[in-house]
mmCIF file of C-alpha atoms in Angstrom:
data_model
loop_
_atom_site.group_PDB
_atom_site.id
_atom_site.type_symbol
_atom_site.label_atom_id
_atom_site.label_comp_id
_atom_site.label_asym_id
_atom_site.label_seq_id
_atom_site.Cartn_x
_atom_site.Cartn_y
_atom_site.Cartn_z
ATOM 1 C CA UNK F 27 -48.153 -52.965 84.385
ATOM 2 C CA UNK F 28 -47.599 -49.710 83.857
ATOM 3 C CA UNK F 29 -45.255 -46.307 84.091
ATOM 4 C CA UNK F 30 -45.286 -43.122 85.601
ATOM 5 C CA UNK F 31 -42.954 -40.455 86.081
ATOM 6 C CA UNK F 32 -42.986 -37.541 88.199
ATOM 7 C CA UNK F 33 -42.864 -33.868 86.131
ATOM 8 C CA UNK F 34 -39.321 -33.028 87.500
ATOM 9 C CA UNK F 35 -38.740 -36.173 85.374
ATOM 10 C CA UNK F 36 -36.210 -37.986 88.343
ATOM 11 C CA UNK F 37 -38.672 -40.644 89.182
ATOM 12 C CA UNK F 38 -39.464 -43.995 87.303
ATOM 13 C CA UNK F 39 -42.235 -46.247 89.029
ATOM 14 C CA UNK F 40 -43.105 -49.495 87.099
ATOM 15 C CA UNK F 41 -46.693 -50.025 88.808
ATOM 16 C CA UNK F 42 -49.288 -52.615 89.340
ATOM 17 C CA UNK F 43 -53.175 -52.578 89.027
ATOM 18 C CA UNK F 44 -55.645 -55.476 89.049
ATOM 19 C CA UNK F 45 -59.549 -55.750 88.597
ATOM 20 C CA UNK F 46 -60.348 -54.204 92.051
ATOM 21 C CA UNK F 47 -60.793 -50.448 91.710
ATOM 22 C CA UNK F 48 -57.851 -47.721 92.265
ATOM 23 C CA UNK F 49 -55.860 -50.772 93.674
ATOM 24 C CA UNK F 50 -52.507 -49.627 92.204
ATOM 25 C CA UNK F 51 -49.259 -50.699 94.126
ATOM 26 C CA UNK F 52 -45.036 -49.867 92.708
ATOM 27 C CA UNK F 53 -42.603 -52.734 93.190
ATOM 28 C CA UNK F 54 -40.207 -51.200 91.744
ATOM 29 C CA UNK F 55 -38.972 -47.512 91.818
ATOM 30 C CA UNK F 56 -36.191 -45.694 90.191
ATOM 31 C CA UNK F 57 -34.561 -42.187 91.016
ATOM 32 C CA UNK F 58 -32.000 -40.311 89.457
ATOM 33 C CA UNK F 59 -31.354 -36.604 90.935
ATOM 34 C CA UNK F 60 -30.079 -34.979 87.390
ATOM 35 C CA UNK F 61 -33.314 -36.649 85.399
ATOM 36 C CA UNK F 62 -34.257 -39.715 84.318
ATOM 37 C CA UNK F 63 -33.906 -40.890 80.501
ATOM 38 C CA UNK F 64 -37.682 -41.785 79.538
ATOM 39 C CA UNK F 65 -37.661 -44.922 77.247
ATOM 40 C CA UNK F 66 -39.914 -47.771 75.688
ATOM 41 C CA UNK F 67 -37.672 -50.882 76.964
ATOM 42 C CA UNK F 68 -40.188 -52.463 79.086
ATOM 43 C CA UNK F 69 -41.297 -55.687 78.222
ATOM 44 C CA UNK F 70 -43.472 -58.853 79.661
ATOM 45 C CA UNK F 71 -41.590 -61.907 79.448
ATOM 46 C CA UNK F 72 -43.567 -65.092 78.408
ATOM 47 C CA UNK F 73 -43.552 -66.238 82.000
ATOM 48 C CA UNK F 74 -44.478 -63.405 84.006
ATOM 49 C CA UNK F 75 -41.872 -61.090 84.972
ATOM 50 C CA UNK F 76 -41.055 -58.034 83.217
ATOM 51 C CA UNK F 77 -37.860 -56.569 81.524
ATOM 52 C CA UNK F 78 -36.777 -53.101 81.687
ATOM 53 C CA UNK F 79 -34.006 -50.983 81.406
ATOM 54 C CA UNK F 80 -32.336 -49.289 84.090
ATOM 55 C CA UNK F 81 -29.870 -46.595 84.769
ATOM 56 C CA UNK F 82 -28.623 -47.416 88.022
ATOM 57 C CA UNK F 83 -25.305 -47.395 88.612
ATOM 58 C CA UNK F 84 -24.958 -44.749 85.474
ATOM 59 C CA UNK F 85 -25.252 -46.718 82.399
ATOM 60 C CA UNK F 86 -28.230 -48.011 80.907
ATOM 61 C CA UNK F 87 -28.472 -52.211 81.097
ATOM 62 C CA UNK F 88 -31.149 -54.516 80.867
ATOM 63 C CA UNK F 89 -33.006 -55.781 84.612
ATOM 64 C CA UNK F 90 -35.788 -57.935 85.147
ATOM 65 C CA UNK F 91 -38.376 -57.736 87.897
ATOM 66 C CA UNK F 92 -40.628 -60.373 89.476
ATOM 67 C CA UNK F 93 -43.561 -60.984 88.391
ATOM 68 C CA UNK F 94 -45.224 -59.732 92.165
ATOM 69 C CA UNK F 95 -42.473 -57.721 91.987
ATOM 70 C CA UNK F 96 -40.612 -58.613 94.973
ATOM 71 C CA UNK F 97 -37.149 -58.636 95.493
ATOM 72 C CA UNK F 98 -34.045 -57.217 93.716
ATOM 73 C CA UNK F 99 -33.883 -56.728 90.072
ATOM 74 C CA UNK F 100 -32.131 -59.682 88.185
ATOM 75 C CA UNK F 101 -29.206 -57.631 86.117
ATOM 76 C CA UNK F 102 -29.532 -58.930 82.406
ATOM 77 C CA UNK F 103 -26.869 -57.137 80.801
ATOM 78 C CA UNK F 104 -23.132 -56.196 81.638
ATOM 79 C CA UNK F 105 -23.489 -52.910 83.946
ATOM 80 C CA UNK F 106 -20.229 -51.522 82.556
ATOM 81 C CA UNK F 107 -21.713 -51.767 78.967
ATOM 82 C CA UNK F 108 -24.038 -48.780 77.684
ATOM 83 C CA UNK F 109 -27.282 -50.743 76.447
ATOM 84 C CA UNK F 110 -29.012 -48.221 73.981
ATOM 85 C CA UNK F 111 -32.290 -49.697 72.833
ATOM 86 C CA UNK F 112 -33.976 -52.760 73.624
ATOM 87 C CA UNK F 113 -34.741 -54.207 69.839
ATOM 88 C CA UNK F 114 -37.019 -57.296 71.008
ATOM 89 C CA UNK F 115 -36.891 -60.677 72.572
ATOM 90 C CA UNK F 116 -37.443 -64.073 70.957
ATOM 91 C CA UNK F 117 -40.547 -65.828 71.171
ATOM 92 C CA UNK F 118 -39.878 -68.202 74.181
ATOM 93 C CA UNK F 119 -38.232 -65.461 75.990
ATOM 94 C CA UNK F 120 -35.098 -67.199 76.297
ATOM 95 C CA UNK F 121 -33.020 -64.214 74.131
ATOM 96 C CA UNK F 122 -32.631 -60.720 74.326
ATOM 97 C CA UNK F 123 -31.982 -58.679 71.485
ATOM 98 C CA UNK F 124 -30.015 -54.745 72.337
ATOM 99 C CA UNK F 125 -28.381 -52.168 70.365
ATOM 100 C CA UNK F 126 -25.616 -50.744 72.208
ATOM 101 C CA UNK F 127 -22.230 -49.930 72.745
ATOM 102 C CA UNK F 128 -19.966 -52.832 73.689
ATOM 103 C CA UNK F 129 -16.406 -52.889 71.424
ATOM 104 C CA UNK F 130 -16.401 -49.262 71.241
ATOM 105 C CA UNK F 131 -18.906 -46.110 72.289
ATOM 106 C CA UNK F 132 -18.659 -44.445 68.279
ATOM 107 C CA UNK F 133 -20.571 -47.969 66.935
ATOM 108 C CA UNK F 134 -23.988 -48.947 68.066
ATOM 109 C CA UNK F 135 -24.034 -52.149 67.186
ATOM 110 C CA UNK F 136 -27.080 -55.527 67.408
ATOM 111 C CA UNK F 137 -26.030 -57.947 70.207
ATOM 112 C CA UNK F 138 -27.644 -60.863 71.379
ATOM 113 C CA UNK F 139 -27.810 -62.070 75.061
ATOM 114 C CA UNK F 140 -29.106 -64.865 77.002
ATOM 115 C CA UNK F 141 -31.981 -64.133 79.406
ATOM 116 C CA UNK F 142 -31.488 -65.996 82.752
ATOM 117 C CA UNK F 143 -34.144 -68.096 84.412
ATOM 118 C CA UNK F 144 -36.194 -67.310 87.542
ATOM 119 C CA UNK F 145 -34.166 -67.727 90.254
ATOM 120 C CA UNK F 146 -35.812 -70.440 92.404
ATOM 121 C CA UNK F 147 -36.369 -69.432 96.121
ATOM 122 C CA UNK F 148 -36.230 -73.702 97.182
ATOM 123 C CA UNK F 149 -33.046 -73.892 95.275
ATOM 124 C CA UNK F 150 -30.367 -75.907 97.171
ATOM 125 C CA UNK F 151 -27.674 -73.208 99.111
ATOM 126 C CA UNK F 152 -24.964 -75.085 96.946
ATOM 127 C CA UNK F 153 -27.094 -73.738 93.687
ATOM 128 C CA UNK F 154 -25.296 -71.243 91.668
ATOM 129 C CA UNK F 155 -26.290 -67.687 92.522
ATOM 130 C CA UNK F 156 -26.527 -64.310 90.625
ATOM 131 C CA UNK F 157 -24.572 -61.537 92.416
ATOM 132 C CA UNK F 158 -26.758 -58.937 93.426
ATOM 133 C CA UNK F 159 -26.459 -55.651 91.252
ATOM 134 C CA UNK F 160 -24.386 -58.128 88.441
ATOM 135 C CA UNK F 161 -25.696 -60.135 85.605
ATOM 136 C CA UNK F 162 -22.368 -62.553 86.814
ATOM 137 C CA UNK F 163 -23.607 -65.898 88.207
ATOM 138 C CA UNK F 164 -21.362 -67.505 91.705
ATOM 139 C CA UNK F 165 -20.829 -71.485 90.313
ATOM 140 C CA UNK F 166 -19.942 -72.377 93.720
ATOM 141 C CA UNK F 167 -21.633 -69.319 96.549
ATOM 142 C CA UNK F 168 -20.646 -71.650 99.363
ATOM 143 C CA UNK F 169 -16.668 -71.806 99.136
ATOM 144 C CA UNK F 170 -14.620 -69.127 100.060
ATOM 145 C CA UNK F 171 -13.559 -67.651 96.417
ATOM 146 C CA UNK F 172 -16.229 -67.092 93.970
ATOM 147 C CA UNK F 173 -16.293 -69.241 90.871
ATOM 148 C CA UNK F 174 -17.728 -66.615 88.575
ATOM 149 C CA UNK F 175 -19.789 -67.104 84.951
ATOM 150 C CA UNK F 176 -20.240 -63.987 83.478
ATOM 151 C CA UNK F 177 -22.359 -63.984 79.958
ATOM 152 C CA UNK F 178 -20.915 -61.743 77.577
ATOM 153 C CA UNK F 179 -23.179 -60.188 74.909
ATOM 154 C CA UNK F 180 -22.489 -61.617 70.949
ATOM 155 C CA UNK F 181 -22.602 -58.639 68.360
ATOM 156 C CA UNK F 182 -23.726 -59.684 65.231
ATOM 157 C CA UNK F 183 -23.599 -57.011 63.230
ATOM 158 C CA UNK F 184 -20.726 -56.230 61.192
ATOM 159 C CA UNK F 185 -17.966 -54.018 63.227
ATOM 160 C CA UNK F 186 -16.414 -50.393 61.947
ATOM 161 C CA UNK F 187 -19.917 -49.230 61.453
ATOM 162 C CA UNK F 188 -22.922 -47.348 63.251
ATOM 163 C CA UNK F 189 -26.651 -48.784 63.107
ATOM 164 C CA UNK F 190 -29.882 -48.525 63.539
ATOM 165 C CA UNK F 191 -32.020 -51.570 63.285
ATOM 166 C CA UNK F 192 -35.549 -52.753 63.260
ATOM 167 C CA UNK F 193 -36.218 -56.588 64.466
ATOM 168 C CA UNK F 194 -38.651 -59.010 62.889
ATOM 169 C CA UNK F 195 -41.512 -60.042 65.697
ATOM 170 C CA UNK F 196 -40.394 -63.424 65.707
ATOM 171 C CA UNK F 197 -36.817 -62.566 65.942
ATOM 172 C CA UNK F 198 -35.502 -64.481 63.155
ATOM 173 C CA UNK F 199 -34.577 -61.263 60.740
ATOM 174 C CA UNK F 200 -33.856 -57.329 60.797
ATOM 175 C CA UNK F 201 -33.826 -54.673 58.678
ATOM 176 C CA UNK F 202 -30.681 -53.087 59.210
ATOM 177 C CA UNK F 203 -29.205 -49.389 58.113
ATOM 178 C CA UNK F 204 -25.508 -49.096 58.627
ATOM 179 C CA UNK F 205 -22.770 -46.656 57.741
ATOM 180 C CA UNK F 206 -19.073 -45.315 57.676
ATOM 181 C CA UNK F 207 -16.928 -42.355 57.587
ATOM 182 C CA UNK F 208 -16.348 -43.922 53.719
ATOM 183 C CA UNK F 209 -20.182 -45.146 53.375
ATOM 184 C CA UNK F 210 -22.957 -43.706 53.302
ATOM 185 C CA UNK F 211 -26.023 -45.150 55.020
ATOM 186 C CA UNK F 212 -27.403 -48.333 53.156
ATOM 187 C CA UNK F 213 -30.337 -50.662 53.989
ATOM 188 C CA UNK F 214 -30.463 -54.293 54.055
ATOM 189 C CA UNK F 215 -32.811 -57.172 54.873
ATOM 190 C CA UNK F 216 -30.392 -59.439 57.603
ATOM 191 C CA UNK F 217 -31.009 -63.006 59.064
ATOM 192 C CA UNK F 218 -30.703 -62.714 62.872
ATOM 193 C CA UNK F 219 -27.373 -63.842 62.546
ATOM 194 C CA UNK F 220 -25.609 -61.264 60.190
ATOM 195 C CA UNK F 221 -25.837 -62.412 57.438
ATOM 196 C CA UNK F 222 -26.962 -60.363 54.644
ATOM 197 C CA UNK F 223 -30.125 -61.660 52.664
ATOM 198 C CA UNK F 224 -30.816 -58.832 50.155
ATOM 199 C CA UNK F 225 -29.774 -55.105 49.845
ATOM 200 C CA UNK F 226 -32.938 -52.608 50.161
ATOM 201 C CA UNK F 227 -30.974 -49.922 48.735
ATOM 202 C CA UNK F 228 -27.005 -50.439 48.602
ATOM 203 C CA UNK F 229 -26.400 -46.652 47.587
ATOM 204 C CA UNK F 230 -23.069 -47.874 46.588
ATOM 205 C CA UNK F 231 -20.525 -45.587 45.640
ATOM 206 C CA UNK F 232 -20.114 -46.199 42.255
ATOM 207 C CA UNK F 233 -19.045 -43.665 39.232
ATOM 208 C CA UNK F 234 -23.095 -43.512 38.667
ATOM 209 C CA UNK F 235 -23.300 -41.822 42.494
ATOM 210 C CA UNK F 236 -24.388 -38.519 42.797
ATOM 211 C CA UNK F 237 -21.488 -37.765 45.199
ATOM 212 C CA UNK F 238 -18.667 -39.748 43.150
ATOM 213 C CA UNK F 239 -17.233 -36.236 41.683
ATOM 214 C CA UNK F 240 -16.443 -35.400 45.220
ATOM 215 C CA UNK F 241 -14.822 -38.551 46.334
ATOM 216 C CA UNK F 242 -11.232 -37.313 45.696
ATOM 217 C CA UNK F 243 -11.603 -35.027 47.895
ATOM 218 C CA UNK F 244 -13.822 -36.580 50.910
ATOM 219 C CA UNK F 245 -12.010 -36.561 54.302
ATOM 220 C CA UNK F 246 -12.367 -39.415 56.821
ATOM 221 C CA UNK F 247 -12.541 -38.241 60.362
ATOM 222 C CA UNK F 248 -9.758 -38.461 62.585
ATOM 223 C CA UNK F 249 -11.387 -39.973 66.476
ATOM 224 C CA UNK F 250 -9.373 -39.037 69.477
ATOM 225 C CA UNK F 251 -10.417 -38.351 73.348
ATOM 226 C CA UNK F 252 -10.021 -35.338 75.674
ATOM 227 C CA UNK F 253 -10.235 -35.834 79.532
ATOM 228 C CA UNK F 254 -12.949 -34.052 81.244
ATOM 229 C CA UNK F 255 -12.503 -31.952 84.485
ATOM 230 C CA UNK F 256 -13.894 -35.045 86.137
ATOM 231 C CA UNK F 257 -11.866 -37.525 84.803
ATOM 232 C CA UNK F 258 -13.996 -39.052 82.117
ATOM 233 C CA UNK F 259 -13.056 -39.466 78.702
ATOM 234 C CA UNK F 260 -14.797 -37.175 76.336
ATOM 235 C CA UNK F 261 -14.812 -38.103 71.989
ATOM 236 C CA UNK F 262 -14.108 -36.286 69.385
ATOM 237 C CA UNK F 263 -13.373 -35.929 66.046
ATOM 238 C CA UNK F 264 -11.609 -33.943 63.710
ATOM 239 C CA UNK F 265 -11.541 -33.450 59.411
ATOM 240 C CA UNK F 266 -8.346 -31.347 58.471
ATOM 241 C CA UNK F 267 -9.028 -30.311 54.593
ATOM 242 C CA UNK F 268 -7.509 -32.075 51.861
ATOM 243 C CA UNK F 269 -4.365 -32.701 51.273
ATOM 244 C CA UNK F 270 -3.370 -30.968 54.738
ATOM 245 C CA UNK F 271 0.004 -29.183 55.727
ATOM 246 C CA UNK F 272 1.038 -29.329 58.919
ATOM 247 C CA UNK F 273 3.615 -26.371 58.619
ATOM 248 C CA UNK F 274 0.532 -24.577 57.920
ATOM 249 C CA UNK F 275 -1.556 -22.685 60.130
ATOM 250 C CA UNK F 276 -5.806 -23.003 59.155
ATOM 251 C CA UNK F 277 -8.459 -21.218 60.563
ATOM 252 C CA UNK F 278 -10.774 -23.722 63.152
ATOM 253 C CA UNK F 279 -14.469 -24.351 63.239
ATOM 254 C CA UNK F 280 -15.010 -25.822 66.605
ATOM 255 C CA UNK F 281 -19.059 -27.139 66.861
ATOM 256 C CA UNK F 282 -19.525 -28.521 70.888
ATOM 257 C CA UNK F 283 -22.929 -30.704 71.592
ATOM 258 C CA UNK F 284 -23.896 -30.979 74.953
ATOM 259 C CA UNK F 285 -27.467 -32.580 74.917
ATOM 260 C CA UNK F 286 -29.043 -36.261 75.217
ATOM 261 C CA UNK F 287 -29.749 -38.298 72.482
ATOM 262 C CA UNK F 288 -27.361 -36.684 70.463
ATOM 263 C CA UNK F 289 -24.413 -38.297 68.852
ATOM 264 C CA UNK F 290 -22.488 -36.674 66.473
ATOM 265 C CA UNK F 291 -18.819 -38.529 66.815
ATOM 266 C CA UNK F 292 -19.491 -41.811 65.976
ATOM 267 C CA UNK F 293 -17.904 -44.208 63.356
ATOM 268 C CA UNK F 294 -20.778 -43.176 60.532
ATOM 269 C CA UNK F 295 -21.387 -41.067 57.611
ATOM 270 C CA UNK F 296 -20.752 -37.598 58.351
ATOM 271 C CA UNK F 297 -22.350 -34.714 57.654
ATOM 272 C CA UNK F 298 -21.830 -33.097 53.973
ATOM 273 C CA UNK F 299 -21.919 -29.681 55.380
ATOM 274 C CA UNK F 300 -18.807 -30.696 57.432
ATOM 275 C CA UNK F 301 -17.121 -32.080 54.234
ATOM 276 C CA UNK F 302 -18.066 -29.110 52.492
ATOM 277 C CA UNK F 303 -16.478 -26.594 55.271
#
C-alpha cells in the first residue's frame, strides 16, 4: 500500500502494487475541491485491511478499507467528532488509540475506541449491520425502526487541559505533555489508562519558578464564540489586563489566524508575549 496525491493537493489515492511489474491499481480515492489535509494516519491492521483517516463529510474520523479494497469504507470513529491524530493501535488490532476533539474543540485530548470486526459477506440478513457512512451498528436491520449501537470514544486523559502525546508501541503507556491557562506545559510518563506513573519534568509553579514573581499578575483567558457569515461558530479568546475596569475604555490588540494546523485558542498555556501586552 501506498499514497499519492495530485500537486493541486485535492486528491488522496490509497494504492495497490504486487510483485508483477507497474501493476498498480486505487481502491480507494478521496477528493476534496478546497485541498486535502496530507497526514500519516494510515495503518495495516493485523488482519489485512488498512486504517486511515478521512475527511469526508468535513471532519477528520477514522475509516477502514478492505483488504482488496472493495467496498465502502467501515467508519471507525464518530463523524461529528474532529479526530486529530491517529496515536497507534494495540497489538491485536482490536483498539484504536486518537487525539482529538470530543468534550470540547479548545482540548485535544487521548481517547480510546474499539475497532470493529470485518464485516462478514455470509452473515445471516438478521446479523447486525453497520450503517453506511456511520461507525453506528443496526441490532436488528430487518424490523422497521433501527435498533442502533453507537460506540462512543473513552478519553483518558485528564479534562481542562490541551495535549500532545506520544504512545508506547505496545500500547500499554504514553508520554504525555499537557497544559492550562494556569499551567504551564509539563511532561509525564502515563499508563494507558491515565494514570500518572512518574513526572518527566513537573515545572510546577512553585516560589522556586522562574515565572512565580509574575503570578499576581497572570491573566487567565476568557473563551467565547462569534458566528461566522456562514453560520459556524468561530473561538476566541480574550485577556483584559489586571485588575480590569469596565467603566474604562483600553486600547485593543486584535491578532486573527486564518491558516491550518494552527491553534491558538485552546484551553493551554498561553503565550508570555500575550501576558506581557
Amino acid at each position: 500500500w501506498f499514497q499519492t496525491v495530485d500537486r493541486d493537493q485535492t486528491e488522496i489515492r490509497y494504492n495497490r502494487s504486487d510483485r508483477l511489474p507497474w501493476r498498480v491499481w486505487a481502491p480507494f480515492t478521496e477528493h476534496n475541491k478546497v485541498g486535502d489535509n496530507l497526514s500519516n494516519d494510515f495503518r495495516e491492521l493485523p488482519d489485512g485491511r488498512i486504517l486511515l483517516t478521512t475527511e469526508e463529510g468535513g471532519m477528520r474520523h477514522a475509516a477502514i478499507i478492505p483488504p482488496a479494497g472493495g467496498g465502502d469504507p467501515q467508519v471507525v470513529t464518530p463523524t461529528d467528532m474532529v479526530l486529530d491524530t491517529v496515536e497507534g493501535i494495540s497489538p491485536d488490532g482490536k483498539t484504536l488509540y486518537f487525539t482529538g476533539y470530543g468534550d470540547t474543540v479548545l482540548e485535544r485530548q487521548l481517547y480510546s475506541m474499539s475497532i470493529p470486526a470485518p464485516e462478514d459477506p455470509d452473515a445471516a440478513d438478521e446479523a447486525p449491520k453497520q450503517l453506511p457512512g456511520s461507525h453506528c451498528v443496526d441490532m436488528t436491520p430487518l424490523s422497521a425502526r433501527a435498533q442502533l449501537h453507537c460506540a462512543n470514544p473513552v478519553r483518558i486523559t485528564e479534562a481542562g487541559k490541551f495535549w500532545d502525546i506520544t504512545l508506547s508501541p505496545d500500547a500499554k503507556t504514553f508520554v504525555g505533555t499537557s497544559s492550562s491557562p494556569t499551567q504551564p506545559p509539563q511532561t509525564g510518563l502515563y499508563r494507558i489508562d491515565g494514570t500518572l506513573t512518574a513526572w518527566i519534568e513537573e515545572n510546577a509553579l512553585t516560589a522556586g519558578h522562574p515565572y512565580a514573581p509574575y503570578l499576581k499578575d497572570h491573566v487567565v483567558p476568557e473563551f467565547g464564540t462569534l458566528k461566522a457569515e456562514d453560520g459556524q461558530d468561530l473561538q476566541y479568546s480574550i485577556l483584559k489586563p489586571p485588575a480590569f475596569d469596565s467603566s474604562r475604555k483600553y486600547p485593543v490588540i486584535v491578532e486573527v489566524y486564518g491558516g491550518p494546523h494552527v491553534q491558538t485558542v485552546k484551553r493551554g498555556w498561553g503565550a508570555l508575549s500575550d501576558q506581557f501586552l
